[in-house]
Structure formats: structure tokens, C-alpha cells
Amino acid sequence: MPAEILLKILSYLDAATLLCMGCVNRRFYHLANDNLIWIRIYSSAFSPKRYNWRADSVQKTAESVSLLSVEDREAGYWKKEYVMKRMTSLKAALAQVLKPVNLYTGLPEKTKEALRMSGISWVIILREKSGKEHVLEHVDLFINDSSVTIAWYGKAWPCLAALSTLDLCGVLPVFADWPKPPAKNGPRWCSLVAKYSLSDMTDSAVLGCDRFVRLFRLDPGLLVGLWKREEELAFVMASLHVSHLVERSTLGSATAPYQLPAHGALADDGPERGLRGYQLHVDLHSGGAFCLCSTFCNLVTDTGGVDSGYVQLVAVHPQNSAEHLPLIGDVGLCWRTEVVDGCVQSCSIMDVTLLDEYGKPFWCFSSPVCMRASPSPRDGPRCAGQASRIDYEDAAGAVRMELVRIEATEEYFIVSLVLRLSLARINRWFGTRY
């Protein structure tokens, strides 16, 4: 069919359908980039609205713009302008929704509304050593105040031995028209959140197991379940902290994650800036059930006990039994697939939100963790029962939670909770030279 006739047909399509048509083959890609078509779409969407316009004003505006712009613009210019302007307006609307901050958590109050409004979802891209890619849409999604837990499972997993990497990406519908639900097969913007090497799934990365699966933790925040018998993929689960989650899921590209803007040093000449007034919020949860949800205020540290570039922040002192906290119910990480589900005991998702003295998020993470047996705390309570601890560490700091199980009541009590903060991070954040 002649190009002129095809262009005439394409001129009747809306923007979303036109973008999809451009994915058919190379010929349709070039035809769907036609500037005359996109100028009309752009003018219709973004021309100033005036009540005294006549019915053909948009058409005239398009014609006047086209006469000036078509010949001196490369093919596809007005398509790019239209898409980028739509994306910019959506991101500006999201920024307004995320502006109110919860004084209790220091996090945006309306994260759930922003996610629902934008239609953001998450995919994993499994890449084979040959370069072939497998894209999987998420199956389950759980949102709480501090984190989002996402799960992928099914029967069509590729062979694990053939895989090399896994990319976790946020996908944003280009033409989100809230409150209408986004089209499932419409054009989407892909933003890389994290990249993982599946060769890191070694014995040191094993988090726990039950009779069906073994769990591997890949940082940051990824949990991979393998069938014990076949050593093949059973499910993948990701836990993402809500701090800057919308930005990380929308503002990156398909190959590079979004980089947070540099934090300017806070203007404070106090002799103890960066060492006082911290607020810590800790959650332990799985499958919507919480066994811990606690806040610790006015935490202080000092530089007197610097150890390997870290300072300590103590939230629960072993010697003070009044600070010891019980866990609610049993600790276990629930998982499911299409054929069977289960629960791995002693594993959970830990969310940590540490605010500085100005109420700004200083260190945030959400990650699978495991409670492992340990010697009884040296300074802890003298009581019969199994001692355990939960450890987490990244470049910003480390968390150690020590617990004792009281057999009489079958409860776990937190008898020590200590954070180790990177002194280099404190200096960068507050402009200090400790």
C-alpha cells in the first residue's frame, strides 16, 4: 500500500495507538514518526484553551506550526516533544501528591495514592548469557507505610543455568489518564531500579529454607526462591522502601538507575550536629502481618567509640529491661506460587527508616532478613531461652537486633537493638569533620 494512503490512515489514530503501530516493523516505525501527524496531536493536547475558539482552531494552529516546523525538524521530533511533555506533566502532578510529609515517619503521606494515580508497576528482566531477555510482570503487590513488597511467580521460568543477570525496573504508562486505569498494552516508560548478578546466588547468600524451597538474598532487597529438588526458579520477591520510590521507579532509564540529587550540608553550627536527635522506625513483617512496628526517638551517639569508621546508635539497651520489646506472633516469611505456598520460619522483611534531627530521611532500607541462633547477650537478661540475632549491613550502616525466646510464654523479646552509622556518611550529610 502506498505510503500516502497509510499516512492518511495513521492520521486518524490516537497517540497511544500510533506509538504501538510504530513497533510493528521498520516501515511502520518511520511512518508513525511523521511530524505532520504528531503536530496535530501535540497542538490538540497543548495549545492554549480559549472559550471563543472556533471548531477548526486546533487544525489551523497545527497547520501554522507545521508550515514553520516540519521541514527543519528531524522525523519524530514532535512525537518526542509530545511524549516528553506528557511525561513531564505527569511527574509534576506526582511531585505535588508526594509533597505532604508524615511527621511521624518523615515519609510522603500519599505514596499509595501516587502509585495508584500513575499506574506504576514493576517488572523483572531475566537476561540469558546469550543475550535473550524474558520480561515478567509482577503478580502480587503489598503496600504498607514504609515499603512495597512485590512478587513474581509462574510456570514459565527460563532455565536458571542459562541466566546471567536480573534487572528490576519500574514501568510507567506514558499516557496515564487518572482516575481511569492505564491500558495494559499501551506504551510505557521503563526505569531501572536495581541490577543483580545471579552468579551471586552462592551458599553465603542463603537466607533460609523449608521443605520446598531455598531462599537467597541479593542486595539490595531481592529474594530469590529456588525449588529444592530441581534447583530452578520458584519465585522472585523484591522489597522496596518507599523513600524516593516513585522517583526511582519513574525517573531513571532502561539502562541507568535514577541518581538522587546531592544532599547539601545542613547549616548548623552546633557542637554535636549529626550526633543527636535521631528518630528510628523499625518494622518486621511478611504477607501483611507485622510482628514488630516500633519507633525510637531522641537517639544520640558520639565519636568517642569510633570503630572502623562507624559510630553506634543504641535504641534498645541490654541492661534496661524496661526497653525490651516483644515480637507479636511467630517470625516467618510467607511465599506462594501457582502450585504451592509455604512459610520459611525465622525469616522476615525488615524496614528501617532513620530520620535526622530535622526529620529528614537519613538512612532507609527494606530487606529480607533472617533470625539466626547466637550466644546469649553478654549484658542481657539472665533468663532461660534461646538467644538469636538479626543482622543487616550496607554501605551506609549496619543493624544488629538481639533477641531471647522466653519458653514459658513462647515469645521472642528484643533485648538489644544497635545501629552502626558510617562516619563518612554523617560527615557528608552534615558537613562535619568528625
Short mmCIF file of C-alpha atoms in Angstrom, two decimals:
data_model
loop_
_atom_site.label_atom_id
_atom_site.label_comp_id
_atom_site.label_asym_id
_atom_site.label_seq_id
_atom_site.Cartn_x
_atom_site.Cartn_y
_atom_site.Cartn_z
CA MET A 1 0.00 0.00 0.00
CA PRO A 2 1.39 3.45 -0.87
CA ALA A 3 2.88 5.49 1.96
CA GLU A 4 0.46 8.37 1.33
CA ILE A 5 -2.58 6.16 1.98
CA LEU A 6 -1.00 4.63 5.09
CA LEU A 7 -0.20 8.12 6.45
CA LYS A 8 -3.81 9.16 5.88
CA ILE A 9 -5.00 6.12 7.85
CA LEU A 10 -2.46 6.74 10.65
CA SER A 11 -3.64 10.34 10.96
CA TYR A 12 -6.94 9.10 12.43
CA LEU A 13 -5.22 7.21 15.30
CA ASP A 14 -4.71 8.50 18.82
CA ALA A 15 -1.22 8.91 20.29
CA ALA A 16 -1.12 5.61 22.19
CA THR A 17 -2.23 3.58 19.17
CA LEU A 18 0.20 5.45 16.94
CA LEU A 19 3.12 4.57 19.21
CA CYS A 20 2.08 0.92 19.19
CA MET A 21 1.86 0.96 15.39
CA GLY A 22 5.46 2.17 15.30
CA CYS A 23 6.52 -1.12 16.90
CA VAL A 24 5.15 -3.31 14.09
CA ASN A 25 8.16 -3.11 11.78
CA ARG A 26 10.73 -0.68 10.41
CA ARG A 27 8.42 0.76 7.75
CA PHE A 28 5.63 1.49 10.20
CA TYR A 29 8.16 2.96 12.64
CA HIS A 30 9.19 5.60 10.09
CA LEU A 31 5.61 6.26 9.01
CA ALA A 32 4.45 6.64 12.63
CA ASN A 33 7.17 9.27 13.18
CA ASP A 34 5.59 11.64 10.66
CA ASN A 35 5.81 15.18 12.01
CA LEU A 36 2.58 16.35 10.36
CA ILE A 37 0.58 13.75 12.27
CA TRP A 38 2.30 14.48 15.58
CA ILE A 39 1.98 18.25 15.23
CA ARG A 40 -1.80 17.86 15.11
CA ILE A 41 -1.75 15.64 18.20
CA TYR A 42 0.61 18.00 20.04
CA SER A 43 -1.42 21.09 19.15
CA SER A 44 -4.68 19.44 20.18
CA ALA A 45 -3.25 18.48 23.58
CA PHE A 46 -1.16 21.52 24.49
CA SER A 47 -2.45 24.56 22.60
CA PRO A 48 -3.84 27.28 24.93
CA LYS A 49 -7.55 26.74 25.56
CA ARG A 50 -9.79 29.71 24.77
CA TYR A 51 -13.53 29.69 25.03
CA ASN A 52 -14.02 31.83 21.89
CA TRP A 53 -12.14 29.47 19.60
CA ARG A 54 -13.94 28.20 16.58
CA ALA A 55 -14.18 24.49 15.95
CA ASP A 56 -11.33 24.49 13.46
CA SER A 57 -8.86 26.48 15.58
CA VAL A 58 -6.76 23.43 16.56
CA GLN A 59 -6.49 22.43 12.91
CA LYS A 60 -5.37 25.95 11.95
CA THR A 61 -2.83 26.05 14.78
CA ALA A 62 -1.42 22.71 13.63
CA GLU A 63 -1.19 23.92 10.05
CA SER A 64 0.60 27.12 11.03
CA VAL A 65 3.05 25.28 13.26
CA SER A 66 3.61 22.60 10.63
CA LEU A 67 4.49 25.13 7.95
CA LEU A 68 7.18 26.58 10.22
CA SER A 69 8.49 23.40 11.83
CA VAL A 70 8.13 20.29 9.67
CA GLU A 71 10.88 20.94 7.18
CA ASP A 72 13.54 21.98 9.71
CA ARG A 73 12.89 19.19 12.24
CA GLU A 74 14.07 15.61 12.02
CA ALA A 75 11.46 12.87 11.73
CA GLY A 76 9.96 12.02 15.07
CA TYR A 77 10.75 15.38 16.68
CA TRP A 78 7.14 16.25 17.51
CA LYS A 79 6.48 12.72 18.72
CA LYS A 80 9.34 13.10 21.22
CA GLU A 81 8.11 16.54 22.24
CA TYR A 82 4.61 15.23 22.84
CA VAL A 83 5.72 12.19 24.85
CA MET A 84 8.19 14.17 26.97
CA LYS A 85 5.62 16.86 27.72
CA ARG A 86 3.06 14.25 28.76
CA MET A 87 5.64 12.60 31.00
CA THR A 88 6.72 15.93 32.47
CA SER A 89 3.16 16.91 33.34
CA LEU A 90 2.54 13.51 34.98
CA LYS A 91 5.74 13.74 37.02
CA ALA A 92 4.83 17.27 38.12
CA ALA A 93 1.44 16.00 39.28
CA LEU A 94 3.13 13.16 41.18
CA ALA A 95 5.51 15.62 42.85
CA GLN A 96 2.52 17.59 44.14
CA VAL A 97 0.88 14.44 45.51
CA LEU A 98 4.12 13.42 47.26
CA LYS A 99 4.78 16.84 48.78
CA PRO A 100 2.91 16.36 52.13
CA VAL A 101 5.19 14.55 54.60
CA ASN A 102 4.09 12.44 57.55
CA LEU A 103 5.64 14.00 60.65
CA TYR A 104 5.67 10.59 62.35
CA THR A 105 7.64 8.70 59.68
CA GLY A 106 9.29 11.53 57.71
CA LEU A 107 8.00 9.90 54.51
CA PRO A 108 5.42 11.11 51.95
CA GLU A 109 1.89 10.66 53.25
CA LYS A 110 0.28 9.79 49.93
CA THR A 111 2.62 7.23 48.39
CA LYS A 112 -0.23 4.78 47.83
CA GLU A 113 -2.27 7.47 46.06
CA ALA A 114 0.72 8.41 43.88
CA LEU A 115 1.28 4.78 42.86
CA ARG A 116 -2.40 4.30 42.07
CA MET A 117 -2.63 7.61 40.20
CA SER A 118 0.40 6.96 38.00
CA GLY A 119 -0.24 3.29 37.28
CA ILE A 120 3.35 2.40 38.20
CA SER A 121 4.11 -1.33 38.16
CA TRP A 122 7.32 -3.35 38.32
CA VAL A 123 8.84 -5.95 36.05
CA ILE A 124 11.90 -8.17 36.21
CA ILE A 125 14.01 -8.73 33.12
CA LEU A 126 15.83 -12.06 33.18
CA ARG A 127 18.75 -11.95 30.77
CA GLU A 128 20.33 -15.12 29.40
CA LYS A 129 24.04 -15.47 28.74
CA SER A 130 23.18 -15.49 25.03
CA GLY A 131 21.54 -12.06 25.39
CA LYS A 132 17.93 -13.25 25.16
CA GLU A 133 15.58 -11.45 27.55
CA HIS A 134 12.50 -12.62 29.47
CA VAL A 135 10.21 -9.89 30.85
CA LEU A 136 7.87 -10.86 33.70
CA GLU A 137 5.10 -8.67 35.08
CA HIS A 138 4.55 -8.71 38.85
CA VAL A 139 1.80 -10.99 40.16
CA ASP A 140 1.35 -9.85 43.78
CA LEU A 141 1.83 -6.46 45.39
CA PHE A 142 1.63 -5.43 49.04
CA ILE A 143 1.98 -1.78 50.12
CA ASN A 144 2.48 -0.58 53.68
CA ASP A 145 3.57 2.73 55.18
CA SER A 146 7.30 2.04 54.82
CA SER A 147 7.76 -0.36 51.91
CA VAL A 148 6.35 -2.13 48.89
CA THR A 149 6.71 -5.91 48.57
CA ILE A 150 6.42 -7.27 45.01
CA ALA A 151 6.27 -10.91 43.92
CA TRP A 152 6.71 -12.74 40.61
CA TYR A 153 5.87 -16.39 40.10
CA GLY A 154 4.51 -18.70 37.41
CA LYS A 155 5.28 -21.82 35.40
CA ALA A 156 7.20 -20.29 32.50
CA TRP A 157 10.55 -19.58 34.17
CA PRO A 158 13.62 -19.94 31.94
CA CYS A 159 16.34 -22.41 32.92
CA LEU A 160 18.43 -20.96 35.76
CA ALA A 161 21.71 -22.28 34.31
CA ALA A 162 21.16 -20.17 31.17
CA LEU A 163 20.61 -16.89 33.08
CA SER A 164 23.23 -14.29 33.93
CA THR A 165 21.51 -11.17 35.31
CA LEU A 166 18.20 -9.89 36.63
CA ASP A 167 17.03 -6.29 36.22
CA LEU A 168 14.33 -4.83 38.45
CA CYS A 169 12.53 -2.00 36.66
CA GLY A 170 9.66 0.34 37.34
CA VAL A 171 7.32 0.85 34.38
CA LEU A 172 5.14 3.91 33.96
CA PRO A 173 2.32 4.21 31.41
CA VAL A 174 3.19 7.09 29.08
CA PHE A 175 -0.48 8.03 28.76
CA ALA A 176 -1.76 7.60 32.30
CA ASP A 177 -5.18 9.24 32.44
CA TRP A 178 -6.07 9.06 36.12
CA PRO A 179 -8.59 8.14 37.54
CA LYS A 180 -9.05 5.78 34.58
CA PRO A 181 -6.94 2.60 34.84
CA PRO A 182 -3.95 2.60 32.46
CA ALA A 183 -4.08 0.43 29.37
CA LYS A 184 -2.28 -2.87 29.93
CA ASN A 185 -0.68 -2.94 26.47
CA GLY A 186 -0.03 0.76 26.00
CA PRO A 187 3.39 2.42 25.65
CA ARG A 188 5.38 2.54 28.89
CA TRP A 189 8.49 4.23 30.26
CA CYS A 190 11.00 1.82 31.83
CA SER A 191 13.21 2.91 34.75
CA LEU A 192 15.95 0.63 36.07
CA VAL A 193 15.71 0.32 39.87
CA ALA A 194 18.43 -2.26 40.54
CA LYS A 195 20.58 -4.76 38.67
CA TYR A 196 21.59 -8.15 40.09
CA SER A 197 24.06 -10.83 39.06
CA LEU A 198 22.61 -14.30 39.50
CA SER A 199 26.13 -15.67 39.95
CA ASP A 200 25.96 -14.14 43.44
CA MET A 201 23.50 -16.84 44.48
CA THR A 202 26.09 -18.78 46.49
CA ASP A 203 25.85 -20.55 49.82
CA SER A 204 26.75 -17.31 51.61
CA ALA A 205 23.60 -15.70 50.16
CA VAL A 206 21.25 -18.40 51.52
CA LEU A 207 18.73 -16.80 53.88
CA GLY A 208 16.69 -19.85 54.90
CA CYS A 209 14.69 -22.80 53.62
CA ASP A 210 11.68 -25.02 54.17
CA ARG A 211 10.82 -28.43 52.72
CA PHE A 212 10.07 -26.99 49.26
CA VAL A 213 12.36 -24.00 48.59
CA ARG A 214 15.67 -22.37 49.45
CA LEU A 215 15.78 -18.59 49.78
CA PHE A 216 18.68 -16.46 48.51
CA ARG A 217 19.07 -12.77 49.34
CA LEU A 218 20.63 -10.49 46.75
CA ASP A 219 21.21 -6.91 47.88
CA PRO A 220 19.50 -4.54 47.67
CA GLY A 221 16.23 -6.10 48.82
CA LEU A 222 15.79 -9.05 46.42
CA LEU A 223 14.70 -12.53 47.47
CA VAL A 224 15.02 -15.46 45.06
CA GLY A 225 13.33 -18.78 45.83
CA LEU A 226 14.65 -21.98 44.25
CA TRP A 227 12.91 -25.35 44.27
CA LYS A 228 14.99 -27.68 46.39
CA ARG A 229 14.62 -30.67 44.11
CA GLU A 230 15.17 -29.11 40.68
CA GLU A 231 17.32 -26.10 41.71
CA GLU A 232 15.19 -23.98 39.37
CA LEU A 233 13.37 -20.68 39.95
CA ALA A 234 10.18 -20.89 42.02
CA PHE A 235 9.53 -17.18 42.66
CA VAL A 236 11.21 -13.79 42.98
CA MET A 237 10.28 -11.22 45.63
CA ALA A 238 11.50 -7.63 46.00
CA SER A 239 11.11 -5.31 48.97
CA LEU A 240 11.46 -1.60 48.17
CA HIS A 241 11.49 1.18 50.74
CA VAL A 242 9.03 3.95 49.89
CA SER A 243 11.63 6.69 50.37
CA HIS A 244 12.09 8.12 46.84
CA LEU A 245 10.41 5.00 45.45
CA VAL A 246 8.29 6.90 42.91
CA GLU A 247 11.32 8.81 41.67
CA ARG A 248 13.44 5.64 41.39
CA SER A 249 10.62 3.88 39.54
CA THR A 250 9.98 6.67 37.02
CA LEU A 251 12.97 8.99 36.58
CA GLY A 252 15.66 6.51 35.55
CA SER A 253 16.19 4.99 32.12
CA ALA A 254 16.11 1.39 30.90
CA THR A 255 19.89 1.13 31.39
CA ALA A 256 20.72 3.54 34.23
CA PRO A 257 19.00 3.98 37.61
CA TYR A 258 17.85 7.36 38.88
CA GLN A 259 20.51 9.14 40.92
CA LEU A 260 19.28 11.08 43.93
CA PRO A 261 20.32 14.74 43.89
CA ALA A 262 23.35 15.55 46.01
CA HIS A 263 22.44 16.34 49.60
CA GLY A 264 23.55 19.81 50.64
CA ALA A 265 25.23 20.03 54.04
CA LEU A 266 22.82 21.33 56.67
CA ALA A 267 23.57 24.73 58.16
CA ASP A 268 24.06 24.02 61.85
CA ASP A 269 26.96 25.25 63.93
CA GLY A 270 26.03 23.16 66.97
CA PRO A 271 28.94 21.24 68.50
CA GLU A 272 27.01 17.94 68.31
CA ARG A 273 25.34 18.21 64.92
CA GLY A 274 24.94 14.84 63.30
CA LEU A 275 25.23 13.08 66.66
CA ARG A 276 21.86 13.81 68.27
CA GLY A 277 18.11 13.84 67.76
CA TYR A 278 17.78 10.78 65.53
CA GLN A 279 14.42 9.02 65.21
CA LEU A 280 14.24 5.37 64.24
CA HIS A 281 11.24 3.44 62.95
CA VAL A 282 11.55 -0.35 62.53
CA ASP A 283 9.05 -2.82 61.04
CA LEU A 284 9.28 -6.60 60.78
CA HIS A 285 6.59 -8.07 58.54
CA SER A 286 5.61 -10.66 55.97
CA GLY A 287 2.49 -11.13 53.88
CA GLY A 288 0.71 -8.20 55.51
CA ALA A 289 1.28 -9.46 59.08
CA PHE A 290 3.52 -7.39 61.36
CA CYS A 291 5.45 -8.85 64.28
CA LEU A 292 7.15 -5.52 65.10
CA CYS A 293 6.25 -1.88 64.46
CA SER A 294 8.17 0.45 66.80
CA THR A 295 9.56 3.97 66.92
CA PHE A 296 12.52 5.17 68.98
CA CYS A 297 13.01 8.92 69.49
CA ASN A 298 15.84 11.24 70.53
CA LEU A 299 18.64 8.77 69.85
CA VAL A 300 22.18 10.10 70.33
CA THR A 301 25.66 8.90 69.52
CA ASP A 302 29.19 10.21 69.97
CA THR A 303 32.57 9.94 68.32
CA GLY A 304 34.29 8.58 71.41
CA GLY A 305 33.82 4.97 70.38
CA VAL A 306 34.53 5.11 66.65
CA ASP A 307 35.11 1.58 65.38
CA SER A 308 36.40 1.06 61.83
CA GLY A 309 34.78 4.30 60.66
CA TYR A 310 31.40 3.68 62.34
CA VAL A 311 29.63 5.12 65.37
CA GLN A 312 26.95 3.39 67.42
CA LEU A 313 23.33 4.41 67.91
CA VAL A 314 21.64 2.34 70.64
CA ALA A 315 17.84 2.07 70.51
CA VAL A 316 17.38 -0.79 72.99
CA HIS A 317 19.90 -1.19 75.81
CA PRO A 318 20.53 -4.76 77.03
CA GLN A 319 20.80 -3.61 80.65
CA ASN A 320 17.48 -1.76 80.68
CA SER A 321 14.67 -4.34 80.79
CA ALA A 322 12.05 -1.58 80.52
CA GLU A 323 13.16 -1.03 76.92
CA HIS A 324 12.88 -4.69 75.90
CA LEU A 325 10.14 -5.34 73.36
CA PRO A 326 8.15 -8.49 72.49
CA LEU A 327 7.58 -9.67 68.93
CA ILE A 328 3.94 -10.35 68.08
CA GLY A 329 3.33 -13.88 66.87
CA ASP A 330 5.83 -16.09 65.05
CA VAL A 331 8.55 -14.85 62.72
CA GLY A 332 8.17 -16.31 59.24
CA LEU A 333 8.36 -15.23 55.61
CA CYS A 334 5.35 -16.31 53.57
CA TRP A 335 5.71 -17.19 49.90
CA ARG A 336 3.44 -18.54 47.20
CA THR A 337 3.46 -19.92 43.68
CA GLU A 338 0.76 -21.20 41.34
CA VAL A 339 1.12 -24.75 42.65
CA VAL A 340 2.00 -24.47 46.34
CA ASP A 341 2.71 -21.93 49.06
CA GLY A 342 4.64 -22.01 52.31
CA CYS A 343 6.38 -20.11 55.08
CA VAL A 344 10.10 -20.07 55.90
CA GLN A 345 10.48 -19.81 59.66
CA SER A 346 12.78 -17.21 61.26
CA CYS A 347 12.81 -15.05 58.09
CA SER A 348 11.04 -11.74 57.60
CA ILE A 349 11.14 -8.36 55.83
CA MET A 350 12.80 -5.58 57.83
CA ASP A 351 12.01 -1.92 57.09
CA VAL A 352 14.26 0.69 58.70
CA THR A 353 13.66 4.43 58.50
CA LEU A 354 16.20 6.62 60.31
CA LEU A 355 15.44 10.36 60.43
CA ASP A 356 17.96 13.02 61.33
CA GLU A 357 17.27 15.75 63.90
CA TYR A 358 15.43 17.78 61.25
CA GLY A 359 13.05 14.92 60.43
CA LYS A 360 14.70 14.14 57.06
CA PRO A 361 15.30 10.52 55.99
CA PHE A 362 18.99 9.87 56.69
CA TRP A 363 19.09 6.10 56.06
CA CYS A 364 16.27 3.93 54.72
CA PHE A 365 16.14 0.34 53.55
CA SER A 366 13.79 -2.60 53.18
CA SER A 367 15.33 -6.05 53.01
CA PRO A 368 14.72 -9.73 53.74
CA VAL A 369 16.47 -10.77 56.96
CA CYS A 370 16.92 -13.96 58.94
CA MET A 371 16.94 -14.62 62.68
CA ARG A 372 19.88 -16.89 63.48
CA ALA A 373 20.94 -18.57 66.73
CA SER A 374 23.65 -16.76 68.67
CA PRO A 375 25.36 -16.79 72.08
CA SER A 376 23.39 -15.11 74.87
CA PRO A 377 23.99 -11.34 75.05
CA ARG A 378 26.79 -10.57 77.49
CA ASP A 379 24.90 -7.75 79.13
CA GLY A 380 21.42 -9.16 78.52
CA PRO A 381 18.87 -10.53 80.95
CA ARG A 382 19.70 -13.75 82.76
CA CYS A 383 16.80 -15.89 81.60
CA ALA A 384 16.43 -19.34 80.19
CA GLY A 385 15.73 -19.41 76.47
CA GLN A 386 17.30 -19.47 73.06
CA ALA A 387 19.27 -16.38 72.02
CA SER A 388 19.06 -15.16 68.42
CA ARG A 389 20.05 -12.15 66.40
CA ILE A 390 19.17 -10.39 63.15
CA ASP A 391 21.93 -8.65 61.19
CA TYR A 392 21.87 -6.31 58.22
CA GLU A 393 24.67 -4.24 56.67
CA ASP A 394 25.19 -1.97 53.68
CA ALA A 395 27.46 0.94 52.78
CA ALA A 396 25.54 3.41 54.97
CA GLY A 397 25.50 1.37 58.16
CA ALA A 398 24.56 -1.83 59.95
CA VAL A 399 21.77 -3.07 62.22
CA ARG A 400 22.05 -5.74 64.90
CA MET A 401 18.95 -6.90 66.77
CA GLU A 402 19.45 -9.42 69.59
CA LEU A 403 16.52 -11.47 70.85
CA VAL A 404 15.81 -14.01 73.59
CA ARG A 405 12.98 -16.53 73.43
CA ILE A 406 11.01 -16.93 76.65
CA GLU A 407 9.92 -20.55 76.64
CA ALA A 408 7.22 -20.09 79.29
CA THR A 409 5.25 -17.70 77.05
CA GLU A 410 6.73 -18.80 73.70
CA GLU A 411 7.61 -15.19 72.89
CA TYR A 412 10.67 -13.50 71.46
CA PHE A 413 11.88 -10.35 73.22
CA ILE A 414 14.21 -7.79 71.67
CA VAL A 415 16.89 -7.24 74.31
CA SER A 416 19.29 -5.18 72.20
CA LEU A 417 18.97 -3.00 69.09
CA VAL A 418 22.10 -1.23 67.86
CA LEU A 419 22.76 0.72 64.66
CA ARG A 420 26.26 1.41 63.37
CA LEU A 421 26.36 4.54 61.22
CA SER A 422 29.07 5.33 58.72
CA LEU A 423 31.04 8.33 59.99
CA ALA A 424 31.86 9.29 56.40
CA ARG A 425 28.11 9.45 55.62
CA ILE A 426 27.47 11.62 58.68
CA ASN A 427 30.23 13.99 57.60
CA ARG A 428 28.86 14.25 54.06
CA TRP A 429 25.31 14.76 55.29
CA PHE A 430 26.02 17.39 57.92
CA GLY A 431 29.22 18.94 56.56
CA THR A 432 31.17 17.90 59.63
CA ARG A 433 34.73 16.58 60.03
CA TYR A 434 34.44 14.00 62.76
#
